[in-house]
Amino acid sequence: MIDVSIKRNHDRDTNQTKEKLLNLVSKSTKKTVCHDANQLLDLYDAYDAAFIAATEYFIYYCIIAAPSAVKYFNAADGGRTWQFIGDAVFDEGINALWQFFDNGGLNIIQRFDKAFGTKIGSLIQDERIKELKEYRHKRAAHRNRNVHEKTSIRYETPIHVLNKLREAKTKIDDEADLAQSIYMLDIENSCAMRIAWILNDLKIPGSMSEVVLKEIHDLCS
């Protein structure tokens, strides 16, 4: 799984963030809030790191799942391998997202809400999150048509859930008077930055770049 850590450029930035996080929890009337600045910062950054890691997986999945890329590898007798890679990337992305929702213990959202006295859990209630949980609960090794239909998970579901997580975190950033730490997931721009070198690395004709990007646009719209 992709591992991401958040690093700040200067100690001053870190100290300012800690100060603002402490100020945020001081406004809460909940007894569970944490007053340890280091723990607050670690949890604040863990949220962002998990978000970024999941985002990376689904950016790559959108490229891999583009119909023209699938067609290219099917024609080259590499379709099964390409499908395996795509399914594996999708599943790893689901696992990365699952850090926010894991029911086996205190997940990121529960820990965040407890430490900061926030209500992210109530802000992200959505039908598609249920799709995500159902899919993860099935623990499918790889996604195929039967699993896809059985769990009713949709192509755009992970992207939708990521944007829900971003919206909730942005509200916290605003309350803490911090700069927005995770941004609107512009899947098309993110994919455009990666398509060219991925296709080149895989020896796929560069002329397919625009076709793949259009397909991603159609699938995500």
Tab-separated table of C-alpha atoms in Angstrom:
chain	number	residue	atom	x	y	z
A	1	MET	CA	0.000	0.000	0.000
A	2	ILE	CA	1.124	3.528	-0.748
A	3	ASP	CA	2.552	5.149	2.367
A	4	VAL	CA	2.311	8.907	2.764
A	5	SER	CA	3.661	11.142	5.494
A	6	ILE	CA	3.064	14.856	5.884
A	7	LYS	CA	6.172	17.019	6.192
A	8	ARG	CA	6.182	20.734	6.852
A	9	ASN	CA	8.821	23.072	5.508
A	10	HIS	CA	9.605	24.916	8.718
A	11	ASP	CA	9.358	24.362	12.461
A	12	ARG	CA	7.443	27.633	12.587
A	13	ASP	CA	4.692	26.115	10.414
A	14	THR	CA	4.482	23.103	12.718
A	15	ASN	CA	4.304	25.231	15.844
A	16	GLN	CA	1.649	27.486	14.354
A	17	THR	CA	-0.437	24.487	13.368
A	18	LYS	CA	-0.167	23.003	16.852
A	19	GLU	CA	-1.207	26.320	18.382
A	20	LYS	CA	-4.272	26.562	16.177
A	21	LEU	CA	-5.239	22.942	16.852
A	22	LEU	CA	-5.001	23.529	20.595
A	23	ASN	CA	-7.131	26.627	20.187
A	24	LEU	CA	-9.700	24.557	18.288
A	25	VAL	CA	-10.068	21.946	21.041
A	26	SER	CA	-10.216	24.670	23.706
A	27	LYS	CA	-13.531	25.770	22.204
A	28	SER	CA	-15.085	22.343	22.686
A	29	THR	CA	-17.141	21.451	25.750
A	30	LYS	CA	-16.521	17.725	25.303
A	31	LYS	CA	-14.449	16.000	27.976
A	32	THR	CA	-12.814	13.629	25.481
A	33	VAL	CA	-10.854	16.299	23.629
A	34	CYS	CA	-7.080	15.964	23.613
A	35	HIS	CA	-4.822	18.753	24.887
A	36	ASP	CA	-1.558	17.194	23.739
A	37	ALA	CA	-0.418	19.282	20.769
A	38	ASN	CA	1.798	16.518	19.336
A	39	GLN	CA	-1.006	13.959	19.392
A	40	LEU	CA	-3.384	16.415	17.784
A	41	LEU	CA	-0.913	17.169	15.013
A	42	ASP	CA	-0.209	13.471	14.403
A	43	LEU	CA	-3.912	12.741	14.046
A	44	TYR	CA	-4.510	15.810	11.891
A	45	ASP	CA	-1.722	14.672	9.561
A	46	ALA	CA	-2.868	11.023	9.595
A	47	TYR	CA	-6.182	12.125	8.127
A	48	ASP	CA	-4.439	13.948	5.275
A	49	ALA	CA	-1.940	11.138	4.644
A	50	ALA	CA	-4.677	8.495	4.352
A	51	PHE	CA	-6.648	10.766	2.042
A	52	ILE	CA	-3.668	11.386	-0.250
A	53	ALA	CA	-2.743	7.693	-0.393
A	54	ALA	CA	-6.285	6.656	-1.362
A	55	THR	CA	-6.410	9.439	-3.950
A	56	GLU	CA	-3.262	8.157	-5.647
A	57	TYR	CA	-4.685	4.657	-6.017
A	58	PHE	CA	-7.900	5.850	-7.628
A	59	ILE	CA	-6.120	8.221	-9.978
A	60	TYR	CA	-4.156	5.253	-11.312
A	61	TYR	CA	-7.257	3.078	-11.354
A	62	CYS	CA	-9.112	5.584	-13.545
A	63	ILE	CA	-6.285	5.392	-16.080
A	64	ILE	CA	-6.051	1.594	-15.956
A	65	ALA	CA	-9.832	1.191	-16.309
A	66	ALA	CA	-10.125	3.517	-19.314
A	67	PRO	CA	-11.830	1.450	-22.063
A	68	SER	CA	-9.194	2.211	-24.715
A	69	ALA	CA	-6.384	1.050	-22.421
A	70	VAL	CA	-8.311	-2.140	-21.647
A	71	LYS	CA	-8.966	-2.673	-25.361
A	72	TYR	CA	-5.284	-2.152	-26.168
A	73	PHE	CA	-4.133	-4.839	-23.745
A	74	ASN	CA	-6.909	-7.241	-24.738
A	75	ALA	CA	-5.731	-6.979	-28.329
A	76	ALA	CA	-2.156	-7.656	-27.211
A	77	ASP	CA	-3.204	-10.775	-25.270
A	78	GLY	CA	-2.444	-8.973	-22.032
A	79	GLY	CA	-6.031	-8.372	-21.021
A	80	ARG	CA	-6.096	-10.735	-18.057
A	81	THR	CA	-2.910	-9.284	-16.620
A	82	TRP	CA	-4.200	-5.753	-17.136
A	83	GLN	CA	-7.506	-6.665	-15.446
A	84	PHE	CA	-5.598	-8.203	-12.537
A	85	ILE	CA	-3.525	-5.027	-12.132
A	86	GLY	CA	-6.603	-2.811	-12.278
A	87	ASP	CA	-8.485	-4.910	-9.726
A	88	ALA	CA	-5.488	-4.957	-7.397
A	89	VAL	CA	-5.101	-1.166	-7.578
A	90	PHE	CA	-8.819	-0.704	-6.923
A	91	ASP	CA	-8.691	-3.003	-3.890
A	92	GLU	CA	-5.644	-1.249	-2.476
A	93	GLY	CA	-7.463	2.051	-2.860
A	94	ILE	CA	-10.442	0.625	-0.977
A	95	ASN	CA	-8.090	-0.586	1.766
A	96	ALA	CA	-6.556	2.898	2.003
A	97	LEU	CA	-10.018	4.458	2.302
A	98	TRP	CA	-11.039	1.837	4.846
A	99	GLN	CA	-8.721	3.457	7.390
A	100	PHE	CA	-11.429	6.100	7.779
A	101	PHE	CA	-14.233	3.594	8.378
A	102	ASP	CA	-12.739	0.446	9.940
A	103	ASN	CA	-15.182	-0.905	12.504
A	104	GLY	CA	-12.651	-3.196	14.151
A	105	GLY	CA	-11.430	-0.407	16.411
A	106	LEU	CA	-11.288	3.355	16.546
A	107	ASN	CA	-10.912	4.437	12.939
A	108	ILE	CA	-9.469	7.762	11.791
A	109	ILE	CA	-12.831	9.541	11.838
A	110	GLN	CA	-13.733	8.264	15.301
A	111	ARG	CA	-10.313	9.134	16.686
A	112	PHE	CA	-10.443	12.557	15.057
A	113	ASP	CA	-13.907	13.373	16.399
A	114	LYS	CA	-12.987	12.154	19.875
A	115	ALA	CA	-9.725	14.104	20.057
A	116	PHE	CA	-10.970	17.333	18.489
A	117	GLY	CA	-14.581	17.291	19.673
A	118	THR	CA	-15.725	17.485	16.044
A	119	LYS	CA	-18.584	15.786	14.141
A	120	ILE	CA	-16.987	14.530	10.947
A	121	GLY	CA	-18.803	11.221	11.343
A	122	SER	CA	-22.161	12.957	11.015
A	123	LEU	CA	-20.977	15.177	8.157
A	124	ILE	CA	-20.107	12.338	5.786
A	125	GLN	CA	-23.188	10.126	6.075
A	126	ASP	CA	-23.959	9.096	2.513
A	127	GLU	CA	-25.381	6.133	0.612
A	128	ARG	CA	-22.152	5.621	-1.324
A	129	ILE	CA	-20.168	5.194	1.857
A	130	LYS	CA	-22.426	2.210	2.527
A	131	GLU	CA	-21.396	0.847	-0.880
A	132	LEU	CA	-17.759	1.244	0.084
A	133	LYS	CA	-18.249	-0.532	3.413
A	134	GLU	CA	-20.220	-3.343	1.809
A	135	TYR	CA	-17.517	-3.903	-0.780
A	136	ARG	CA	-14.765	-3.916	1.836
A	137	HIS	CA	-16.795	-6.221	4.082
A	138	LYS	CA	-16.992	-8.794	1.275
A	139	ARG	CA	-13.185	-8.816	1.323
A	140	ALA	CA	-13.044	-9.634	-2.375
A	141	ALA	CA	-9.476	-10.432	-3.360
A	142	HIS	CA	-10.075	-8.823	-6.738
A	143	ARG	CA	-13.002	-7.033	-8.238
A	144	ASN	CA	-14.819	-8.850	-11.036
A	145	ARG	CA	-18.249	-8.468	-12.582
A	146	ASN	CA	-19.962	-10.750	-10.093
A	147	VAL	CA	-18.532	-8.916	-7.075
A	148	HIS	CA	-19.201	-5.566	-8.705
A	149	GLU	CA	-22.871	-6.406	-9.250
A	150	LYS	CA	-23.272	-8.158	-5.903
A	151	THR	CA	-22.029	-5.178	-3.907
A	152	SER	CA	-23.545	-2.503	-6.190
A	153	ILE	CA	-20.360	-0.439	-5.990
A	154	ARG	CA	-20.072	2.137	-8.764
A	155	TYR	CA	-17.082	3.330	-10.726
A	156	GLU	CA	-17.228	6.808	-9.212
A	157	THR	CA	-18.050	5.768	-5.638
A	158	PRO	CA	-14.478	6.082	-4.212
A	159	ILE	CA	-14.090	9.523	-5.805
A	160	HIS	CA	-17.398	10.596	-4.309
A	161	VAL	CA	-16.393	9.355	-0.840
A	162	LEU	CA	-13.019	11.101	-1.076
A	163	ASN	CA	-14.759	14.385	-1.817
A	164	LYS	CA	-17.065	13.865	1.175
A	165	LEU	CA	-13.985	13.390	3.363
A	166	ARG	CA	-12.393	16.501	1.881
A	167	GLU	CA	-15.491	18.628	2.470
A	168	ALA	CA	-15.695	17.552	6.112
A	169	LYS	CA	-11.978	18.188	6.721
A	170	THR	CA	-12.215	21.599	5.059
A	171	LYS	CA	-14.871	22.623	7.585
A	172	ILE	CA	-12.458	21.695	10.372
A	173	ASP	CA	-9.638	23.638	8.690
A	174	ASP	CA	-11.918	26.680	8.510
A	175	GLU	CA	-12.898	26.377	12.177
A	176	ALA	CA	-9.239	26.109	13.183
A	177	ASP	CA	-8.253	29.020	10.931
A	178	LEU	CA	-5.857	26.761	9.037
A	179	ALA	CA	-5.195	26.706	5.312
A	180	GLN	CA	-7.125	23.997	3.493
A	181	SER	CA	-4.878	20.946	3.716
A	182	ILE	CA	-6.544	18.676	1.136
A	183	TYR	CA	-8.023	19.959	-2.064
A	184	MET	CA	-10.920	19.188	-4.355
A	185	LEU	CA	-10.085	16.006	-6.189
A	186	ASP	CA	-9.827	17.071	-9.798
A	187	ILE	CA	-9.490	13.598	-11.223
A	188	GLU	CA	-9.040	14.761	-14.807
A	189	ASN	CA	-6.144	17.112	-14.085
A	190	SER	CA	-4.548	14.557	-11.784
A	191	CYS	CA	-4.794	11.874	-14.441
A	192	ALA	CA	-3.517	14.192	-17.166
A	193	MET	CA	-0.305	14.673	-15.194
A	194	ARG	CA	0.313	10.916	-15.119
A	195	ILE	CA	-1.102	9.525	-18.377
A	196	ALA	CA	1.785	10.504	-20.641
A	197	TRP	CA	4.581	8.848	-18.667
A	198	ILE	CA	2.473	5.796	-17.802
A	199	LEU	CA	1.646	5.155	-21.460
A	200	ASN	CA	5.240	5.769	-22.455
A	201	ASP	CA	6.532	3.398	-19.790
A	202	LEU	CA	4.132	0.691	-20.982
A	203	LYS	CA	5.033	1.279	-24.643
A	204	ILE	CA	1.487	2.374	-25.475
A	205	PRO	CA	1.167	4.850	-28.376
A	206	GLY	CA	1.289	8.413	-27.096
A	207	SER	CA	-1.638	9.280	-29.353
A	208	MET	CA	-3.889	7.426	-26.925
A	209	SER	CA	-3.385	10.036	-24.209
A	210	GLU	CA	-6.211	12.292	-25.372
A	211	VAL	CA	-8.526	9.316	-25.899
A	212	VAL	CA	-7.876	7.989	-22.402
A	213	LEU	CA	-8.408	11.424	-20.852
A	214	LYS	CA	-11.743	11.838	-22.664
A	215	GLU	CA	-12.864	8.431	-21.433
A	216	ILE	CA	-11.937	9.361	-17.858
A	217	HIS	CA	-13.967	12.548	-18.249
A	218	ASP	CA	-16.983	10.578	-19.498
A	219	LEU	CA	-16.717	7.983	-16.731
A	220	CYS	CA	-16.368	10.557	-13.941
A	221	SER	CA	-19.046	12.958	-15.147
